[in-house]
C-alpha cells in the first residue's frame, strides 16, 4: 500500500501511446454487466440500450478490428483485490478472446497484497494459470529513500532547496518504512515547517515533531 502502483501505471500509459489502446477500470465493486459496460465505454464503444451479450459481441468485434490494424488492446484493472470471484471469472473469460495467432486483449491486474490471497483460491486455478508475469513492488531501502527525496526536490525545481541534518533521513525512513506515500507526507510537512521557520535546514527535532503529530493522527 502506498508504494506507487498507480503512478507506475500512469507512467506506462504515457509512454505506450503508439499502437496501443487502453481501457482502465478503477471501480472494482461492480456487477459482471457493469464491468463489461465500463470496459466498452472506456474503449469508446456505444453501450446505450445494450445488454451484456450485445456488449460482449461489440467488444469482440472491436478487439478484432484493433488487432487487424496492428493495435494492441490493454485492459488495466486497479484495486483488483476487491474483485469478486464472479468478476474474476469474467476476466478469465475475457482472457480467452484470441485469434489463431495471438490474444486480442492483454489484461493487467493491479492490487494490494491481498490480491495474492484472492488469486490463491482453489476456484481461481484456471485464472492463475493464465498469469504470465507477476511483480511485487517492495518498499524503498534506506539509500533509495534518500535518493527518492532528493529526486522529488530536483523534479520540483531545486535539489538543494533544503538540507538535512545527519540522522534526519534515517528518522524519515524508519517512520515511513520505505513507503513513498508516507515519505511524501512527512516531507511535505517538513517543507512547510521550514518555510514557516524561515530556514533551509531540516533538523532532527523538526522531523521528530512532524512524526509525532502524524502518529497522533
Tab-separated table of C-alpha atoms in Angstrom:
chain	number	residue	atom	x	y	z
A	1	UNK	CA	0.000	0.000	0.000
A	2	UNK	CA	1.355	3.399	-0.993
A	3	UNK	CA	4.334	2.087	-2.964
A	4	UNK	CA	3.281	3.762	-6.218
A	5	UNK	CA	1.381	1.124	-8.208
A	6	UNK	CA	-1.000	3.647	-9.776
A	7	UNK	CA	1.873	6.037	-10.512
A	8	UNK	CA	3.745	3.286	-12.351
A	9	UNK	CA	0.670	2.508	-14.450
A	10	UNK	CA	0.128	6.175	-15.328
A	11	UNK	CA	3.748	6.443	-16.405
A	12	UNK	CA	3.426	3.313	-18.528
A	13	UNK	CA	0.267	4.618	-20.200
A	14	UNK	CA	2.007	7.886	-21.102
A	15	UNK	CA	4.970	6.083	-22.628
A	16	UNK	CA	2.970	3.461	-24.541
A	17	UNK	CA	0.931	5.724	-26.796
A	18	UNK	CA	1.730	4.344	-30.249
A	19	UNK	CA	-0.116	1.221	-31.439
A	20	UNK	CA	-1.721	0.744	-28.012
A	21	UNK	CA	-5.240	1.455	-26.759
A	22	UNK	CA	-6.205	1.280	-23.089
A	23	UNK	CA	-9.303	0.646	-21.038
A	24	UNK	CA	-8.693	1.395	-17.373
A	25	UNK	CA	-11.076	0.376	-14.596
A	26	UNK	CA	-10.686	1.911	-11.124
A	27	UNK	CA	-14.010	0.922	-9.555
A	28	UNK	CA	-13.910	-2.812	-8.839
A	29	UNK	CA	-17.108	-3.132	-6.805
A	30	UNK	CA	-19.269	-3.870	-9.823
A	31	UNK	CA	-21.573	-6.457	-11.277
A	32	UNK	CA	-20.423	-8.515	-14.239
A	33	UNK	CA	-22.566	-6.499	-16.634
A	34	UNK	CA	-21.316	-3.198	-15.213
A	35	UNK	CA	-17.722	-4.335	-15.717
A	36	UNK	CA	-18.266	-5.096	-19.416
A	37	UNK	CA	-20.152	-1.817	-19.777
A	38	UNK	CA	-17.284	0.203	-18.290
A	39	UNK	CA	-14.674	-1.598	-20.397
A	40	UNK	CA	-16.592	-0.924	-23.597
A	41	UNK	CA	-17.280	2.691	-22.686
A	42	UNK	CA	-13.598	3.282	-21.917
A	43	UNK	CA	-12.697	1.827	-25.317
A	44	UNK	CA	-15.117	4.331	-26.851
A	45	UNK	CA	-17.908	1.875	-27.711
A	46	UNK	CA	-21.603	2.734	-27.573
A	47	UNK	CA	-23.318	0.972	-24.650
A	48	UNK	CA	-26.732	2.643	-24.610
A	49	UNK	CA	-29.645	0.197	-24.513
A	50	UNK	CA	-27.404	-2.866	-24.892
A	51	UNK	CA	-27.402	-5.969	-22.737
A	52	UNK	CA	-24.319	-7.930	-21.715
A	53	UNK	CA	-24.447	-10.284	-24.692
A	54	UNK	CA	-24.549	-7.395	-27.165
A	55	UNK	CA	-21.736	-5.581	-25.375
A	56	UNK	CA	-19.539	-8.689	-25.421
A	57	UNK	CA	-20.178	-9.057	-29.144
A	58	UNK	CA	-19.293	-5.401	-29.682
A	59	UNK	CA	-16.126	-5.796	-27.613
A	60	UNK	CA	-15.023	-8.861	-29.549
A	61	UNK	CA	-15.615	-7.146	-32.895
A	62	UNK	CA	-13.736	-4.064	-31.668
A	63	UNK	CA	-10.729	-6.088	-30.489
A	64	UNK	CA	-10.566	-7.980	-33.783
A	65	UNK	CA	-10.561	-4.686	-35.712
A	66	UNK	CA	-7.801	-3.271	-33.495
A	67	UNK	CA	-5.733	-6.421	-33.951
A	68	UNK	CA	-6.191	-6.132	-37.706
A	69	UNK	CA	-4.788	-2.606	-37.552
A	70	UNK	CA	-1.767	-3.746	-35.560
A	71	UNK	CA	-3.023	-2.045	-32.394
A	72	UNK	CA	-2.648	-3.763	-29.020
A	73	UNK	CA	-5.663	-3.556	-26.687
A	74	UNK	CA	-4.878	-3.484	-22.973
A	75	UNK	CA	-7.310	-3.704	-20.064
A	76	UNK	CA	-5.982	-2.317	-16.767
A	77	UNK	CA	-7.904	-3.064	-13.570
A	78	UNK	CA	-6.775	-1.151	-10.481
A	79	UNK	CA	-7.667	-2.145	-6.889
A	80	UNK	CA	-8.088	-5.698	-8.186
A	81	UNK	CA	-8.012	-7.125	-4.667
A	82	UNK	CA	-11.665	-6.027	-4.358
A	83	UNK	CA	-12.843	-8.082	-7.334
A	84	UNK	CA	-15.444	-10.706	-6.539
A	85	UNK	CA	-14.965	-14.333	-7.708
A	86	UNK	CA	-17.667	-13.740	-10.353
A	87	UNK	CA	-15.791	-10.749	-11.757
A	88	UNK	CA	-12.506	-12.634	-11.750
A	89	UNK	CA	-14.194	-15.418	-13.702
A	90	UNK	CA	-15.457	-12.802	-16.161
A	91	UNK	CA	-11.888	-11.548	-16.558
A	92	UNK	CA	-10.710	-15.116	-17.189
A	93	UNK	CA	-13.273	-15.442	-19.963
A	94	UNK	CA	-12.119	-12.142	-21.471
A	95	UNK	CA	-8.566	-13.502	-21.498
A	96	UNK	CA	-9.838	-16.254	-23.811
A	97	UNK	CA	-10.557	-13.765	-26.587
A	98	UNK	CA	-7.968	-14.665	-29.189
A	99	UNK	CA	-7.214	-15.437	-32.807
A	100	UNK	CA	-5.246	-18.441	-34.036
A	101	UNK	CA	-2.063	-16.406	-33.626
A	102	UNK	CA	-2.466	-14.045	-30.669
A	103	UNK	CA	-4.504	-12.823	-27.735
A	104	UNK	CA	-6.877	-9.995	-28.577
A	105	UNK	CA	-6.770	-8.450	-25.101
A	106	UNK	CA	-3.875	-8.070	-22.684
A	107	UNK	CA	-5.034	-7.775	-19.063
A	108	UNK	CA	-3.146	-6.136	-16.194
A	109	UNK	CA	-4.419	-6.624	-12.634
A	110	UNK	CA	-3.095	-4.152	-10.061
A	111	UNK	CA	-3.810	-4.615	-6.395
A	112	UNK	CA	-2.663	-4.586	-2.818
A	113	UNK	CA	-1.018	-7.693	-1.287
A	114	UNK	CA	-4.464	-9.163	-0.578
A	115	UNK	CA	-4.765	-9.818	-4.321
A	116	UNK	CA	-2.373	-12.754	-3.965
A	117	UNK	CA	-4.655	-14.348	-1.383
A	118	UNK	CA	-7.669	-13.795	-3.617
A	119	UNK	CA	-5.959	-15.417	-6.607
A	120	UNK	CA	-4.812	-18.331	-4.430
A	121	UNK	CA	-8.397	-19.559	-4.028
A	122	UNK	CA	-8.859	-23.062	-5.484
A	123	UNK	CA	-11.763	-21.908	-7.679
A	124	UNK	CA	-9.456	-19.450	-9.462
A	125	UNK	CA	-6.873	-22.005	-10.572
A	126	UNK	CA	-7.806	-21.524	-14.232
A	127	UNK	CA	-7.204	-17.769	-13.935
A	128	UNK	CA	-3.860	-18.233	-12.168
A	129	UNK	CA	-2.671	-20.448	-14.999
A	130	UNK	CA	-3.212	-17.559	-17.429
A	131	UNK	CA	-0.989	-15.131	-15.496
A	132	UNK	CA	2.310	-14.858	-17.366
A	133	UNK	CA	4.059	-12.180	-15.309
A	134	UNK	CA	3.724	-11.312	-11.624
A	135	UNK	CA	5.500	-8.378	-9.976
A	136	UNK	CA	5.570	-7.156	-6.376
A	137	UNK	CA	6.612	-3.574	-5.589
A	138	UNK	CA	8.624	-3.590	-2.374
A	139	UNK	CA	9.174	-0.584	-0.071
A	140	UNK	CA	12.285	1.528	-0.626
A	141	UNK	CA	15.581	0.714	1.072
A	142	UNK	CA	17.324	3.349	3.213
A	143	UNK	CA	19.575	4.596	0.396
A	144	UNK	CA	16.619	4.561	-2.012
A	145	UNK	CA	14.602	6.711	0.390
A	146	UNK	CA	17.351	9.363	0.337
A	147	UNK	CA	17.621	9.206	-3.465
A	148	UNK	CA	13.846	9.454	-3.736
A	149	UNK	CA	13.608	12.562	-1.529
A	150	UNK	CA	16.280	14.436	-3.461
A	151	UNK	CA	14.844	13.299	-6.780
A	152	UNK	CA	11.489	14.791	-5.779
A	153	UNK	CA	13.195	18.050	-4.831
A	154	UNK	CA	15.021	18.090	-8.163
A	155	UNK	CA	11.829	17.486	-10.128
A	156	UNK	CA	10.155	20.269	-8.125
A	157	UNK	CA	12.892	22.636	-9.283
A	158	UNK	CA	15.686	22.713	-6.718
A	159	UNK	CA	17.545	19.688	-5.387
A	160	UNK	CA	19.261	21.911	-2.800
A	161	UNK	CA	16.157	23.754	-1.608
A	162	UNK	CA	16.755	22.302	1.864
A	163	UNK	CA	19.479	20.343	3.616
A	164	UNK	CA	19.009	17.569	6.151
A	165	UNK	CA	20.986	17.262	9.363
A	166	UNK	CA	22.660	13.901	9.911
A	167	UNK	CA	20.154	11.280	11.049
A	168	UNK	CA	17.077	13.011	9.568
A	169	UNK	CA	16.783	10.675	6.581
A	170	UNK	CA	17.076	7.692	8.948
A	171	UNK	CA	14.183	9.016	11.034
A	172	UNK	CA	12.032	9.586	7.950
A	173	UNK	CA	12.831	6.151	6.518
A	174	UNK	CA	12.186	4.324	9.782
A	175	UNK	CA	8.823	6.029	10.247
A	176	UNK	CA	7.704	5.562	6.635
A	177	UNK	CA	9.157	2.032	6.422
A	178	UNK	CA	10.240	2.901	2.890
A	179	UNK	CA	6.696	3.582	1.655
A	180	UNK	CA	6.800	6.508	-0.826
A	181	UNK	CA	3.348	7.824	0.120
A	182	UNK	CA	4.363	8.179	3.774
A	183	UNK	CA	7.714	9.695	2.800
A	184	UNK	CA	5.830	12.280	0.744
A	185	UNK	CA	3.554	13.165	3.652
A	186	UNK	CA	6.435	13.614	6.121
A	187	UNK	CA	8.480	15.693	3.684
A	188	UNK	CA	5.513	17.899	2.756
A	189	UNK	CA	5.097	18.834	6.415
A	190	UNK	CA	8.849	19.321	6.824
A	191	UNK	CA	8.979	21.742	3.894
A	192	UNK	CA	6.044	23.647	5.340
A	193	UNK	CA	7.734	23.774	8.755
A	194	UNK	CA	10.975	25.002	7.175
A	195	UNK	CA	9.062	27.708	5.323
A	196	UNK	CA	7.297	28.869	8.499
A	197	UNK	CA	10.585	28.868	10.458
A	198	UNK	CA	12.360	30.633	7.565
A	199	UNK	CA	15.110	28.037	7.454
A	200	UNK	CA	16.589	25.824	4.764
A	201	UNK	CA	17.942	23.253	7.177
A	202	UNK	CA	15.811	20.310	8.345
A	203	UNK	CA	16.740	19.278	11.884
A	204	UNK	CA	16.085	16.028	13.731
A	205	UNK	CA	13.808	17.931	16.114
A	206	UNK	CA	11.663	19.088	13.191
A	207	UNK	CA	11.415	15.523	11.877
A	208	UNK	CA	10.516	14.120	15.300
A	209	UNK	CA	7.847	16.810	15.778
A	210	UNK	CA	6.239	16.028	12.416
A	211	UNK	CA	6.369	12.275	13.046
A	212	UNK	CA	4.862	12.741	16.492
A	213	UNK	CA	1.956	14.729	15.062
A	214	UNK	CA	1.363	12.123	12.356
A	215	UNK	CA	1.440	9.277	14.860
A	216	UNK	CA	-1.210	11.067	16.932
A	217	UNK	CA	-3.421	11.350	13.851
